[in-house]
PDB file of C-alpha atoms in Angstrom:
ATOM      1  CA  MET A   1       0.000   0.000   0.000  1.00  0.00           C
ATOM      2  CA  ASN A   2       1.360   3.382  -0.991  1.00  0.00           C
ATOM      3  CA  ILE A   3       0.735   5.658   2.004  1.00  0.00           C
ATOM      4  CA  TYR A   4       2.215   8.682   0.223  1.00  0.00           C
ATOM      5  CA  LYS A   5      -0.895   8.944  -1.923  1.00  0.00           C
ATOM      6  CA  TYR A   6      -2.702  10.235   1.208  1.00  0.00           C
ATOM      7  CA  ALA A   7      -0.594  13.401   1.044  1.00  0.00           C
ATOM      8  CA  SER A   8      -3.017  14.470  -1.687  1.00  0.00           C
ATOM      9  CA  PRO A   9      -6.154  16.169  -0.287  1.00  0.00           C
ATOM     10  CA  ILE A  10      -8.426  14.292  -2.702  1.00  0.00           C
ATOM     11  CA  ASN A  11      -7.056  10.904  -1.614  1.00  0.00           C
ATOM     12  CA  PHE A  12      -7.076  11.858   2.067  1.00  0.00           C
ATOM     13  CA  TYR A  13     -10.714  13.031   1.956  1.00  0.00           C
ATOM     14  CA  PRO A  14     -12.343   9.529   1.990  1.00  0.00           C
ATOM     15  CA  LEU A  15      -9.775   8.217   4.495  1.00  0.00           C
ATOM     16  CA  ALA A  16     -10.596  11.101   6.875  1.00  0.00           C
ATOM     17  CA  GLY A  17     -14.288  10.243   6.553  1.00  0.00           C
ATOM     18  CA  LYS A  18     -13.598   6.635   7.551  1.00  0.00           C
ATOM     19  CA  LEU A  19     -11.393   7.671  10.500  1.00  0.00           C
ATOM     20  CA  ILE A  20     -13.838  10.139  12.113  1.00  0.00           C
ATOM     21  CA  PRO A  21     -16.068   7.564  13.936  1.00  0.00           C
ATOM     22  CA  TRP A  22     -12.956   5.777  15.265  1.00  0.00           C
ATOM     23  CA  PHE A  23     -12.072   8.956  17.161  1.00  0.00           C
ATOM     24  CA  ALA A  24     -15.499  10.473  17.884  1.00  0.00           C
ATOM     25  CA  ILE A  25     -17.046   7.421  19.583  1.00  0.00           C
ATOM     26  CA  PRO A  26     -14.084   6.675  21.931  1.00  0.00           C
ATOM     27  CA  ALA A  27     -13.970  10.433  22.724  1.00  0.00           C
ATOM     28  CA  ALA A  28     -17.593  10.337  23.938  1.00  0.00           C
ATOM     29  CA  VAL A  29     -16.893   7.182  25.989  1.00  0.00           C
ATOM     30  CA  LEU A  30     -13.772   8.699  27.566  1.00  0.00           C
ATOM     31  CA  PHE A  31     -15.566  11.973  28.366  1.00  0.00           C
ATOM     32  CA  ALA A  32     -18.251   9.988  30.216  1.00  0.00           C
ATOM     33  CA  LEU A  33     -15.643   7.827  31.999  1.00  0.00           C
ATOM     34  CA  GLY A  34     -13.493  10.842  32.949  1.00  0.00           C
ATOM     35  CA  LEU A  35     -16.473  12.703  34.406  1.00  0.00           C
ATOM     36  CA  PHE A  36     -17.540   9.586  36.305  1.00  0.00           C
ATOM     37  CA  VAL A  37     -14.088   9.139  37.857  1.00  0.00           C
ATOM     38  CA  GLY A  38     -13.754  12.895  38.469  1.00  0.00           C
ATOM     39  CA  PHE A  39     -17.095  13.301  40.221  1.00  0.00           C
ATOM     40  CA  PHE A  40     -17.799   9.904  41.795  1.00  0.00           C
ATOM     41  CA  ILE A  41     -14.395   8.298  42.490  1.00  0.00           C
ATOM     42  CA  ALA A  42     -12.014  11.200  43.141  1.00  0.00           C
ATOM     43  CA  PRO A  43     -12.221  12.427  46.749  1.00  0.00           C
ATOM     44  CA  THR A  44     -12.846  16.010  47.864  1.00  0.00           C
ATOM     45  CA  ASP A  45      -9.643  18.014  48.132  1.00  0.00           C
ATOM     46  CA  PHE A  46      -8.722  18.888  51.728  1.00  0.00           C
ATOM     47  CA  GLN A  47      -7.709  22.463  50.825  1.00  0.00           C
ATOM     48  CA  GLN A  48      -9.887  23.496  47.862  1.00  0.00           C
ATOM     49  CA  GLY A  49     -12.942  21.378  48.623  1.00  0.00           C
ATOM     50  CA  ASP A  50     -15.001  20.431  45.549  1.00  0.00           C
ATOM     51  CA  ALA A  51     -13.912  23.565  43.640  1.00  0.00           C
ATOM     52  CA  TYR A  52     -10.825  21.634  42.484  1.00  0.00           C
ATOM     53  CA  ARG A  53     -13.070  19.429  40.264  1.00  0.00           C
ATOM     54  CA  ILE A  54     -12.809  22.191  37.653  1.00  0.00           C
ATOM     55  CA  ILE A  55      -9.279  20.906  36.899  1.00  0.00           C
ATOM     56  CA  PHE A  56     -10.743  17.879  35.078  1.00  0.00           C
ATOM     57  CA  ILE A  57     -11.768  20.233  32.274  1.00  0.00           C
ATOM     58  CA  HIS A  58      -9.439  23.208  32.900  1.00  0.00           C
ATOM     59  CA  VAL A  59      -6.092  21.379  32.764  1.00  0.00           C
ATOM     60  CA  PRO A  60      -6.851  19.231  29.661  1.00  0.00           C
ATOM     61  CA  ALA A  61      -8.231  22.342  27.897  1.00  0.00           C
ATOM     62  CA  ALA A  62      -5.082  24.348  28.744  1.00  0.00           C
ATOM     63  CA  TRP A  63      -2.782  21.521  27.595  1.00  0.00           C
ATOM     64  CA  MET A  64      -4.780  21.058  24.393  1.00  0.00           C
ATOM     65  CA  GLY A  65      -4.559  24.793  23.659  1.00  0.00           C
ATOM     66  CA  MET A  66      -0.743  24.573  23.806  1.00  0.00           C
ATOM     67  CA  PHE A  67      -0.352  21.167  22.078  1.00  0.00           C
ATOM     68  CA  LEU A  68      -2.646  22.143  19.235  1.00  0.00           C
ATOM     69  CA  TYR A  69      -0.780  25.415  18.686  1.00  0.00           C
ATOM     70  CA  ILE A  70       2.535  23.547  18.300  1.00  0.00           C
ATOM     71  CA  LEU A  71       0.846  21.046  15.976  1.00  0.00           C
ATOM     72  CA  MET A  72      -0.760  23.852  13.961  1.00  0.00           C
ATOM     73  CA  ALA A  73       2.569  25.675  13.604  1.00  0.00           C
ATOM     74  CA  ALA A  74       4.323  22.428  12.588  1.00  0.00           C
ATOM     75  CA  TYR A  75       1.742  21.686   9.882  1.00  0.00           C
ATOM     76  CA  ALA A  76       1.785  25.317   8.709  1.00  0.00           C
ATOM     77  CA  GLY A  77       5.601  25.220   8.567  1.00  0.00           C
ATOM     78  CA  ILE A  78       5.641  21.930   6.608  1.00  0.00           C
ATOM     79  CA  GLY A  79       3.013  23.311   4.234  1.00  0.00           C
ATOM     80  CA  TRP A  80       5.066  26.449   3.698  1.00  0.00           C
ATOM     81  CA  ALA A  81       8.456  24.742   3.351  1.00  0.00           C
ATOM     82  CA  PHE A  82       7.392  21.855   1.098  1.00  0.00           C
ATOM     83  CA  ASN A  83       4.371  23.466  -0.594  1.00  0.00           C
ATOM     84  CA  ALA A  84       2.260  20.633   0.834  1.00  0.00           C
ATOM     85  CA  ARG A  85      -1.365  21.659   0.451  1.00  0.00           C
ATOM     86  CA  LEU A  86      -2.749  19.081   2.886  1.00  0.00           C
ATOM     87  CA  SER A  87      -0.429  20.265   5.681  1.00  0.00           C
ATOM     88  CA  SER A  88      -1.565  23.867   5.257  1.00  0.00           C
ATOM     89  CA  MET A  89      -5.193  22.737   5.225  1.00  0.00           C
ATOM     90  CA  MET A  90      -4.552  20.717   8.400  1.00  0.00           C
ATOM     91  CA  ALA A  91      -3.119  23.827  10.113  1.00  0.00           C
ATOM     92  CA  SER A  92      -6.261  25.777   9.183  1.00  0.00           C
ATOM     93  CA  ALA A  93      -8.432  22.927  10.465  1.00  0.00           C
ATOM     94  CA  ILE A  94      -6.620  22.794  13.828  1.00  0.00           C
ATOM     95  CA  ALA A  95      -6.779  26.555  14.538  1.00  0.00           C
ATOM     96  CA  THR A  96     -10.461  26.816  15.529  1.00  0.00           C
ATOM     97  CA  THR A  97     -10.315  23.818  17.871  1.00  0.00           C
ATOM     98  CA  GLY A  98      -7.130  25.152  19.469  1.00  0.00           C
ATOM     99  CA  ALA A  99      -8.751  28.550  19.962  1.00  0.00           C
ATOM    100  CA  MET A 100     -11.825  26.905  21.477  1.00  0.00           C
ATOM    101  CA  PHE A 101      -9.721  24.966  24.011  1.00  0.00           C
ATOM    102  CA  THR A 102      -7.649  28.064  24.886  1.00  0.00           C
ATOM    103  CA  PHE A 103     -10.828  30.102  25.408  1.00  0.00           C
ATOM    104  CA  LEU A 104     -12.240  27.278  27.533  1.00  0.00           C
ATOM    105  CA  SER A 105      -9.073  27.146  29.664  1.00  0.00           C
ATOM    106  CA  LEU A 106      -9.337  30.907  30.304  1.00  0.00           C
ATOM    107  CA  ILE A 107     -13.036  30.746  31.239  1.00  0.00           C
ATOM    108  CA  THR A 108     -12.679  27.678  33.469  1.00  0.00           C
ATOM    109  CA  GLY A 109      -9.505  29.177  34.982  1.00  0.00           C
ATOM    110  CA  ALA A 110     -11.438  32.328  35.872  1.00  0.00           C
ATOM    111  CA  LEU A 111     -14.195  30.206  37.438  1.00  0.00           C
ATOM    112  CA  TRP A 112     -11.567  28.328  39.440  1.00  0.00           C
ATOM    113  CA  GLY A 113      -9.750  31.533  40.414  1.00  0.00           C
ATOM    114  CA  LYS A 114     -12.725  33.196  42.073  1.00  0.00           C
ATOM    115  CA  PRO A 115     -13.283  30.630  44.875  1.00  0.00           C
ATOM    116  CA  THR A 116      -9.588  29.766  45.328  1.00  0.00           C
ATOM    117  CA  TRP A 117      -7.803  33.133  44.858  1.00  0.00           C
ATOM    118  CA  GLY A 118     -10.746  35.506  45.405  1.00  0.00           C
ATOM    119  CA  THR A 119     -10.612  36.972  41.886  1.00  0.00           C
ATOM    120  CA  TYR A 120     -11.676  35.943  38.391  1.00  0.00           C
ATOM    121  CA  TRP A 121      -8.650  37.506  36.698  1.00  0.00           C
ATOM    122  CA  VAL A 122      -5.219  38.932  37.428  1.00  0.00           C
ATOM    123  CA  TRP A 123      -2.624  40.029  34.890  1.00  0.00           C
ATOM    124  CA  ASP A 124      -0.069  37.459  35.976  1.00  0.00           C
ATOM    125  CA  ALA A 125       2.361  35.740  33.614  1.00  0.00           C
ATOM    126  CA  ARG A 126       0.472  32.450  33.139  1.00  0.00           C
ATOM    127  CA  MET A 127      -2.923  34.010  32.455  1.00  0.00           C
ATOM    128  CA  THR A 128      -1.596  36.857  30.304  1.00  0.00           C
ATOM    129  CA  SER A 129       0.516  34.521  28.143  1.00  0.00           C
ATOM    130  CA  THR A 130      -2.486  32.202  27.712  1.00  0.00           C
ATOM    131  CA  LEU A 131      -4.579  35.207  26.632  1.00  0.00           C
ATOM    132  CA  ILE A 132      -1.839  36.027  24.090  1.00  0.00           C
ATOM    133  CA  LEU A 133      -2.123  32.431  22.832  1.00  0.00           C
ATOM    134  CA  LEU A 134      -5.841  33.003  22.227  1.00  0.00           C
ATOM    135  CA  PHE A 135      -5.024  36.226  20.342  1.00  0.00           C
ATOM    136  CA  LEU A 136      -2.476  34.319  18.238  1.00  0.00           C
ATOM    137  CA  TYR A 137      -5.124  31.756  17.282  1.00  0.00           C
ATOM    138  CA  ILE A 138      -7.618  34.528  16.471  1.00  0.00           C
ATOM    139  CA  GLY A 139      -4.912  36.356  14.485  1.00  0.00           C
ATOM    140  CA  PHE A 140      -4.112  33.181  12.501  1.00  0.00           C
ATOM    141  CA  ILE A 141      -7.782  32.535  11.706  1.00  0.00           C
ATOM    142  CA  SER A 142      -8.467  36.197  10.831  1.00  0.00           C
ATOM    143  CA  LEU A 143      -5.349  36.501   8.672  1.00  0.00           C
ATOM    144  CA  GLN A 144      -6.252  33.418   6.666  1.00  0.00           C
ATOM    145  CA  ALA A 145      -9.845  34.589   6.268  1.00  0.00           C
ATOM    146  CA  SER A 146      -8.749  38.023   5.065  1.00  0.00           C
ATOM    147  CA  ILE A 147      -6.704  36.733   2.099  1.00  0.00           C
ATOM    148  CA  ASP A 148      -8.655  35.391  -0.899  1.00  0.00           C
ATOM    149  CA  ASP A 149      -5.913  33.258  -2.433  1.00  0.00           C
ATOM    150  CA  PRO A 150      -5.561  30.115  -0.238  1.00  0.00           C
ATOM    151  CA  ARG A 151      -1.858  29.657  -1.055  1.00  0.00           C
ATOM    152  CA  ARG A 152      -1.005  33.193   0.022  1.00  0.00           C
ATOM    153  CA  ALA A 153      -3.252  32.857   3.076  1.00  0.00           C
ATOM    154  CA  ASP A 154      -1.413  29.644   4.035  1.00  0.00           C
ATOM    155  CA  ARG A 155       2.005  31.312   3.737  1.00  0.00           C
ATOM    156  CA  ALA A 156       0.975  34.378   5.742  1.00  0.00           C
ATOM    157  CA  GLY A 157      -0.637  32.174   8.399  1.00  0.00           C
ATOM    158  CA  ALA A 158       2.481  29.984   8.575  1.00  0.00           C
ATOM    159  CA  VAL A 159       4.700  32.995   9.367  1.00  0.00           C
ATOM    160  CA  LEU A 160       2.389  34.086  12.184  1.00  0.00           C
ATOM    161  CA  ALA A 161       2.006  30.530  13.554  1.00  0.00           C
ATOM    162  CA  ILE A 162       5.769  29.866  13.577  1.00  0.00           C
ATOM    163  CA  VAL A 163       6.614  33.200  15.211  1.00  0.00           C
ATOM    164  CA  GLY A 164       3.898  32.613  17.828  1.00  0.00           C
ATOM    165  CA  VAL A 165       5.368  29.252  18.926  1.00  0.00           C
ATOM    166  CA  ILE A 166       7.721  31.203  21.202  1.00  0.00           C
ATOM    167  CA  ASN A 167       4.702  31.902  23.413  1.00  0.00           C
ATOM    168  CA  VAL A 168       4.137  28.203  24.264  1.00  0.00           C
ATOM    169  CA  PRO A 169       7.294  27.656  26.392  1.00  0.00           C
ATOM    170  CA  ILE A 170       6.613  31.065  27.966  1.00  0.00           C
ATOM    171  CA  ILE A 171       3.173  29.791  29.088  1.00  0.00           C
ATOM    172  CA  TYR A 172       4.597  26.501  30.347  1.00  0.00           C
ATOM    173  CA  PHE A 173       7.548  27.950  32.294  1.00  0.00           C
ATOM    174  CA  SER A 174       5.843  31.181  33.380  1.00  0.00           C
ATOM    175  CA  VAL A 175       5.054  29.742  36.818  1.00  0.00           C
ATOM    176  CA  GLN A 176       8.772  28.982  37.320  1.00  0.00           C
ATOM    177  CA  TRP A 177      10.242  32.114  35.750  1.00  0.00           C
ATOM    178  CA  TRP A 178       7.957  34.626  37.451  1.00  0.00           C
ATOM    179  CA  ASN A 179       6.232  34.895  40.788  1.00  0.00           C
ATOM    180  CA  THR A 180       2.633  34.238  39.728  1.00  0.00           C
ATOM    181  CA  LEU A 181      -0.683  33.724  41.476  1.00  0.00           C
ATOM    182  CA  HIS A 182      -1.196  30.567  39.394  1.00  0.00           C
ATOM    183  CA  GLN A 183      -0.001  27.406  41.106  1.00  0.00           C
ATOM    184  CA  GLY A 184       3.047  25.528  39.819  1.00  0.00           C
ATOM    185  CA  ALA A 185       2.968  22.302  37.806  1.00  0.00           C
ATOM    186  CA  THR A 186       1.737  19.237  39.711  1.00  0.00           C
ATOM    187  CA  ILE A 187       2.476  16.848  36.844  1.00  0.00           C
ATOM    188  CA  ARG A 188       5.957  16.787  35.327  1.00  0.00           C
ATOM    189  CA  LEU A 189       7.385  14.483  32.717  1.00  0.00           C
ATOM    190  CA  LEU A 190      10.360  13.194  34.724  1.00  0.00           C
ATOM    191  CA  GLN A 191       9.024  13.467  38.277  1.00  0.00           C
ATOM    192  CA  LYS A 192       6.397  11.662  40.284  1.00  0.00           C
ATOM    193  CA  PRO A 193       3.120  13.637  40.185  1.00  0.00           C
ATOM    194  CA  THR A 194       2.090  15.353  43.421  1.00  0.00           C
ATOM    195  CA  ILE A 195      -1.609  14.676  42.824  1.00  0.00           C
ATOM    196  CA  GLN A 196      -3.759  11.880  44.283  1.00  0.00           C
ATOM    197  CA  GLY A 197      -4.160   8.790  42.055  1.00  0.00           C
ATOM    198  CA  SER A 198      -7.854   8.943  41.115  1.00  0.00           C
ATOM    199  CA  MET A 199      -7.617  12.709  40.515  1.00  0.00           C
ATOM    200  CA  LEU A 200      -4.702  12.068  38.147  1.00  0.00           C
ATOM    201  CA  TYR A 201      -6.557   9.260  36.333  1.00  0.00           C
ATOM    202  CA  ALA A 202      -9.642  11.452  35.860  1.00  0.00           C
ATOM    203  CA  MET A 203      -7.498  14.233  34.428  1.00  0.00           C
ATOM    204  CA  LEU A 204      -5.594  11.891  32.084  1.00  0.00           C
ATOM    205  CA  ILE A 205      -8.825  10.240  30.885  1.00  0.00           C
ATOM    206  CA  MET A 206     -10.286  13.690  30.153  1.00  0.00           C
ATOM    207  CA  LEU A 207      -7.063  14.611  28.333  1.00  0.00           C
ATOM    208  CA  GLY A 208      -7.410  11.464  26.195  1.00  0.00           C
ATOM    209  CA  ALA A 209     -11.033  12.386  25.474  1.00  0.00           C
ATOM    210  CA  CYS A 210      -9.994  15.916  24.450  1.00  0.00           C
ATOM    211  CA  TRP A 211      -7.328  14.506  22.107  1.00  0.00           C
ATOM    212  CA  LEU A 212      -9.751  12.083  20.446  1.00  0.00           C
ATOM    213  CA  TYR A 213     -12.412  14.797  20.184  1.00  0.00           C
ATOM    214  CA  SER A 214      -9.857  17.178  18.635  1.00  0.00           C
ATOM    215  CA  VAL A 215      -8.775  14.625  16.007  1.00  0.00           C
ATOM    216  CA  ALA A 216     -12.423  13.924  15.100  1.00  0.00           C
ATOM    217  CA  VAL A 217     -13.459  17.585  14.705  1.00  0.00           C
ATOM    218  CA  VAL A 218     -10.219  18.514  12.925  1.00  0.00           C
ATOM    219  CA  LEU A 219     -10.827  15.724  10.398  1.00  0.00           C
ATOM    220  CA  ILE A 220     -14.416  16.923   9.860  1.00  0.00           C
ATOM    221  CA  ARG A 221     -13.205  20.513   9.375  1.00  0.00           C
ATOM    222  CA  LEU A 222     -10.401  19.332   7.096  1.00  0.00           C
ATOM    223  CA  ARG A 223     -12.957  17.609   4.848  1.00  0.00           C
ATOM    224  CA  CYS A 224     -14.916  20.899   4.682  1.00  0.00           C
ATOM    225  CA  ILE A 225     -11.749  22.822   3.753  1.00  0.00           C
ATOM    226  CA  ILE A 226     -10.843  20.272   1.056  1.00  0.00           C
ATOM    227  CA  LEU A 227     -14.339  20.554  -0.443  1.00  0.00           C
ATOM    228  CA  GLU A 228     -14.334  24.368  -0.325  1.00  0.00           C
ATOM    229  CA  ARG A 229     -10.927  24.654  -1.949  1.00  0.00           C
ATOM    230  CA  GLU A 230     -11.689  22.055  -4.616  1.00  0.00           C
ATOM    231  CA  GLN A 231     -14.944  23.862  -5.400  1.00  0.00           C
ATOM    232  CA  ASN A 232     -13.018  27.104  -5.805  1.00  0.00           C
ATOM    233  CA  ALA A 233     -10.456  25.369  -8.033  1.00  0.00           C
ATOM    234  CA  ASN A 234     -13.263  23.874 -10.146  1.00  0.00           C
ATOM    235  CA  ARG A 235     -14.849  27.320 -10.483  1.00  0.00           C
ATOM    236  CA  LEU A 236     -11.515  28.587 -11.796  1.00  0.00           C
ATOM    237  CA  VAL A 237     -11.388  25.721 -14.302  1.00  0.00           C
ATOM    238  CA  GLU A 238     -14.928  26.544 -15.476  1.00  0.00           C
ATOM    239  CA  ALA A 239     -14.106  30.251 -15.681  1.00  0.00           C
ATOM    240  CA  LYS A 240     -11.066  29.477 -17.825  1.00  0.00           C
ATOM    241  CA  ALA A 241     -12.995  27.138 -20.160  1.00  0.00           C
TER     242      ALA A 241
ATOM    243  CA  MET B   1     -17.920   5.482  45.139  1.00  0.00           C
ATOM    244  CA  ASN B   2     -18.641   8.958  46.542  1.00  0.00           C
ATOM    245  CA  TRP B   3     -21.919  10.650  45.692  1.00  0.00           C
ATOM    246  CA  PRO B   4     -21.158  14.383  45.482  1.00  0.00           C
ATOM    247  CA  ASP B   5     -23.852  16.708  46.688  1.00  0.00           C
ATOM    248  CA  LEU B   6     -25.047  18.979  43.838  1.00  0.00           C
ATOM    249  CA  SER B   7     -24.046  22.189  45.618  1.00  0.00           C
ATOM    250  CA  LEU B   8     -20.464  20.816  45.756  1.00  0.00           C
ATOM    251  CA  GLY B   9     -19.800  22.373  49.126  1.00  0.00           C
ATOM    252  CA  GLY B  10     -20.940  25.823  47.975  1.00  0.00           C
ATOM    253  CA  TYR B  11     -18.763  25.729  44.830  1.00  0.00           C
ATOM    254  CA  GLY B  12     -21.531  24.408  42.558  1.00  0.00           C
ATOM    255  CA  PHE B  13     -21.867  27.658  40.576  1.00  0.00           C
ATOM    256  CA  TYR B  14     -18.172  27.617  39.623  1.00  0.00           C
ATOM    257  CA  VAL B  15     -17.865  23.875  38.955  1.00  0.00           C
ATOM    258  CA  TRP B  16     -21.152  23.419  37.053  1.00  0.00           C
ATOM    259  CA  GLY B  17     -20.553  26.760  35.307  1.00  0.00           C
ATOM    260  CA  SER B  18     -17.215  25.438  34.019  1.00  0.00           C
ATOM    261  CA  TYR B  19     -18.717  22.240  32.664  1.00  0.00           C
ATOM    262  CA  LEU B  20     -21.654  24.163  31.182  1.00  0.00           C
ATOM    263  CA  PHE B  21     -19.196  26.417  29.317  1.00  0.00           C
ATOM    264  CA  ALA B  22     -17.334  23.326  28.085  1.00  0.00           C
ATOM    265  CA  LEU B  23     -20.587  21.774  26.877  1.00  0.00           C
ATOM    266  CA  ILE B  24     -21.609  24.995  25.097  1.00  0.00           C
ATOM    267  CA  ALA B  25     -18.165  25.322  23.455  1.00  0.00           C
ATOM    268  CA  ILE B  26     -18.202  21.725  22.185  1.00  0.00           C
ATOM    269  CA  ALA B  27     -21.836  22.004  21.022  1.00  0.00           C
ATOM    270  CA  TRP B  28     -21.032  25.280  19.229  1.00  0.00           C
ATOM    271  CA  GLU B  29     -18.084  23.685  17.430  1.00  0.00           C
ATOM    272  CA  VAL B  30     -20.040  20.607  16.357  1.00  0.00           C
ATOM    273  CA  VAL B  31     -23.110  22.606  15.218  1.00  0.00           C
ATOM    274  CA  SER B  32     -21.015  25.176  13.322  1.00  0.00           C
ATOM    275  CA  LEU B  33     -19.167  22.335  11.567  1.00  0.00           C
ATOM    276  CA  LYS B  34     -22.455  20.702  10.591  1.00  0.00           C
ATOM    277  CA  GLN B  35     -23.725  24.017   9.199  1.00  0.00           C
ATOM    278  CA  ARG B  36     -20.489  24.547   7.282  1.00  0.00           C
ATOM    279  CA  ARG B  37     -20.706  21.056   5.802  1.00  0.00           C
ATOM    280  CA  LYS B  38     -24.350  21.642   4.914  1.00  0.00           C
ATOM    281  CA  SER B  39     -23.570  24.913   3.159  1.00  0.00           C
ATOM    282  CA  ILE B  40     -20.984  23.177   0.960  1.00  0.00           C
ATOM    283  CA  GLY B  41     -23.432  20.496  -0.117  1.00  0.00           C
ATOM    284  CA  ARG B  42     -24.429  17.339   1.670  1.00  0.00           C
ATOM    285  CA  HIS B  43     -23.387  14.759  -0.921  1.00  0.00           C
ATOM    286  CA  LYS B  44     -20.660  16.707  -2.599  1.00  0.00           C
ATOM    287  CA  THR B  45     -17.410  14.792  -3.008  1.00  0.00           C
ATOM    288  CA  PRO B  46     -14.247  16.405  -4.341  1.00  0.00           C
ATOM    289  CA  GLU B  47     -13.461  15.902  -7.996  1.00  0.00           C
ATOM    290  CA  ARG B  48      -9.967  15.601  -9.232  1.00  0.00           C
ATOM    291  CA  THR B  49      -8.672  18.857 -10.670  1.00  0.00           C
ATOM    292  CA  PRO B  50      -5.539  18.684 -12.809  1.00  0.00           C
ATOM    293  CA  PRO B  51      -2.595  19.820 -10.645  1.00  0.00           C
ATOM    294  CA  SER B  52      -1.398  22.073 -13.440  1.00  0.00           C
ATOM    295  CA  VAL B  53      -4.664  24.023 -13.252  1.00  0.00           C
ATOM    296  CA  ILE B  54      -4.379  24.456  -9.485  1.00  0.00           C
ATOM    297  CA  ARG B  55      -0.732  25.493  -9.785  1.00  0.00           C
ATOM    298  CA  GLY B  56      -1.567  27.852 -12.616  1.00  0.00           C
ATOM    299  CA  SER B  57      -4.371  29.516 -10.677  1.00  0.00           C
ATOM    300  CA  ALA B  58      -2.178  29.963  -7.623  1.00  0.00           C
ATOM    301  CA  ASN B  59       0.589  31.547  -9.657  1.00  0.00           C
ATOM    302  CA  GLU B  60      -1.866  33.763 -11.443  1.00  0.00           C
ATOM    303  CA  THR B  61      -3.184  35.272  -8.199  1.00  0.00           C
ATOM    304  CA  THR B  62       0.146  35.565  -6.436  1.00  0.00           C
ATOM    305  CA  THR B  63       2.040  37.396  -9.172  1.00  0.00           C
TER     306      THR B  63
END
């Protein structure tokens, strides 16, 4: 089987259609399982009470906002460097979902901040850099929408996406580099997590659900983008004939 | 298994509010995608366009 043929949008279109249920259905199951563990198995936190249960949506949403931005920039960069149309389309498809998760992390963070810190918002490093991430997503989407020619829109978007990647490590390390109101990381790659087992499982299950959901909706949006661009190309063919 | 009380120790507004926002955001994304797909055409499948035509059109608009 020649897998390289799927680099073509027209060949990838039916494959994406077949893949969508394989991500959407497990995403729904994992969302249900994560909420069950988060609300019925995980105990009440001794310091924050039940307010901490917001982390089961807040933390996965914040991680997804950052992961998806890196992924979007990588696809945009590949599309720009190698003139790969599908990669550029993938970057466009990821942007809205990434923006949605970043927005969700800001809203749920504000709702967590009020009972734990006494305020919905402060201009500290973590929150401000996450707000900048949302603006970068909005900028990417707006820039692409403002340029009629898709190829030029892809190139302009790629420049913005690649430059904006610098913001992701700033978000991640902001709680170490600056004295912020936001708490430090409780889960690190090379260290034992400082969070209770069932709380950690609930959060990881919700993260898995968010990943599967993201893949499903990105594939659906990608199919829309392929159709829209092919329709535009066909209109050009008809106009030339 | 612990059965949480719905007021969540007085934090119900914040916790349920968060999950309500998440539900609205996901529902908005799914509905907007369905509408976008509908506006393109329900049974439309992409037709192969000669690459030379696509390349030509891109060059024509960029130069």
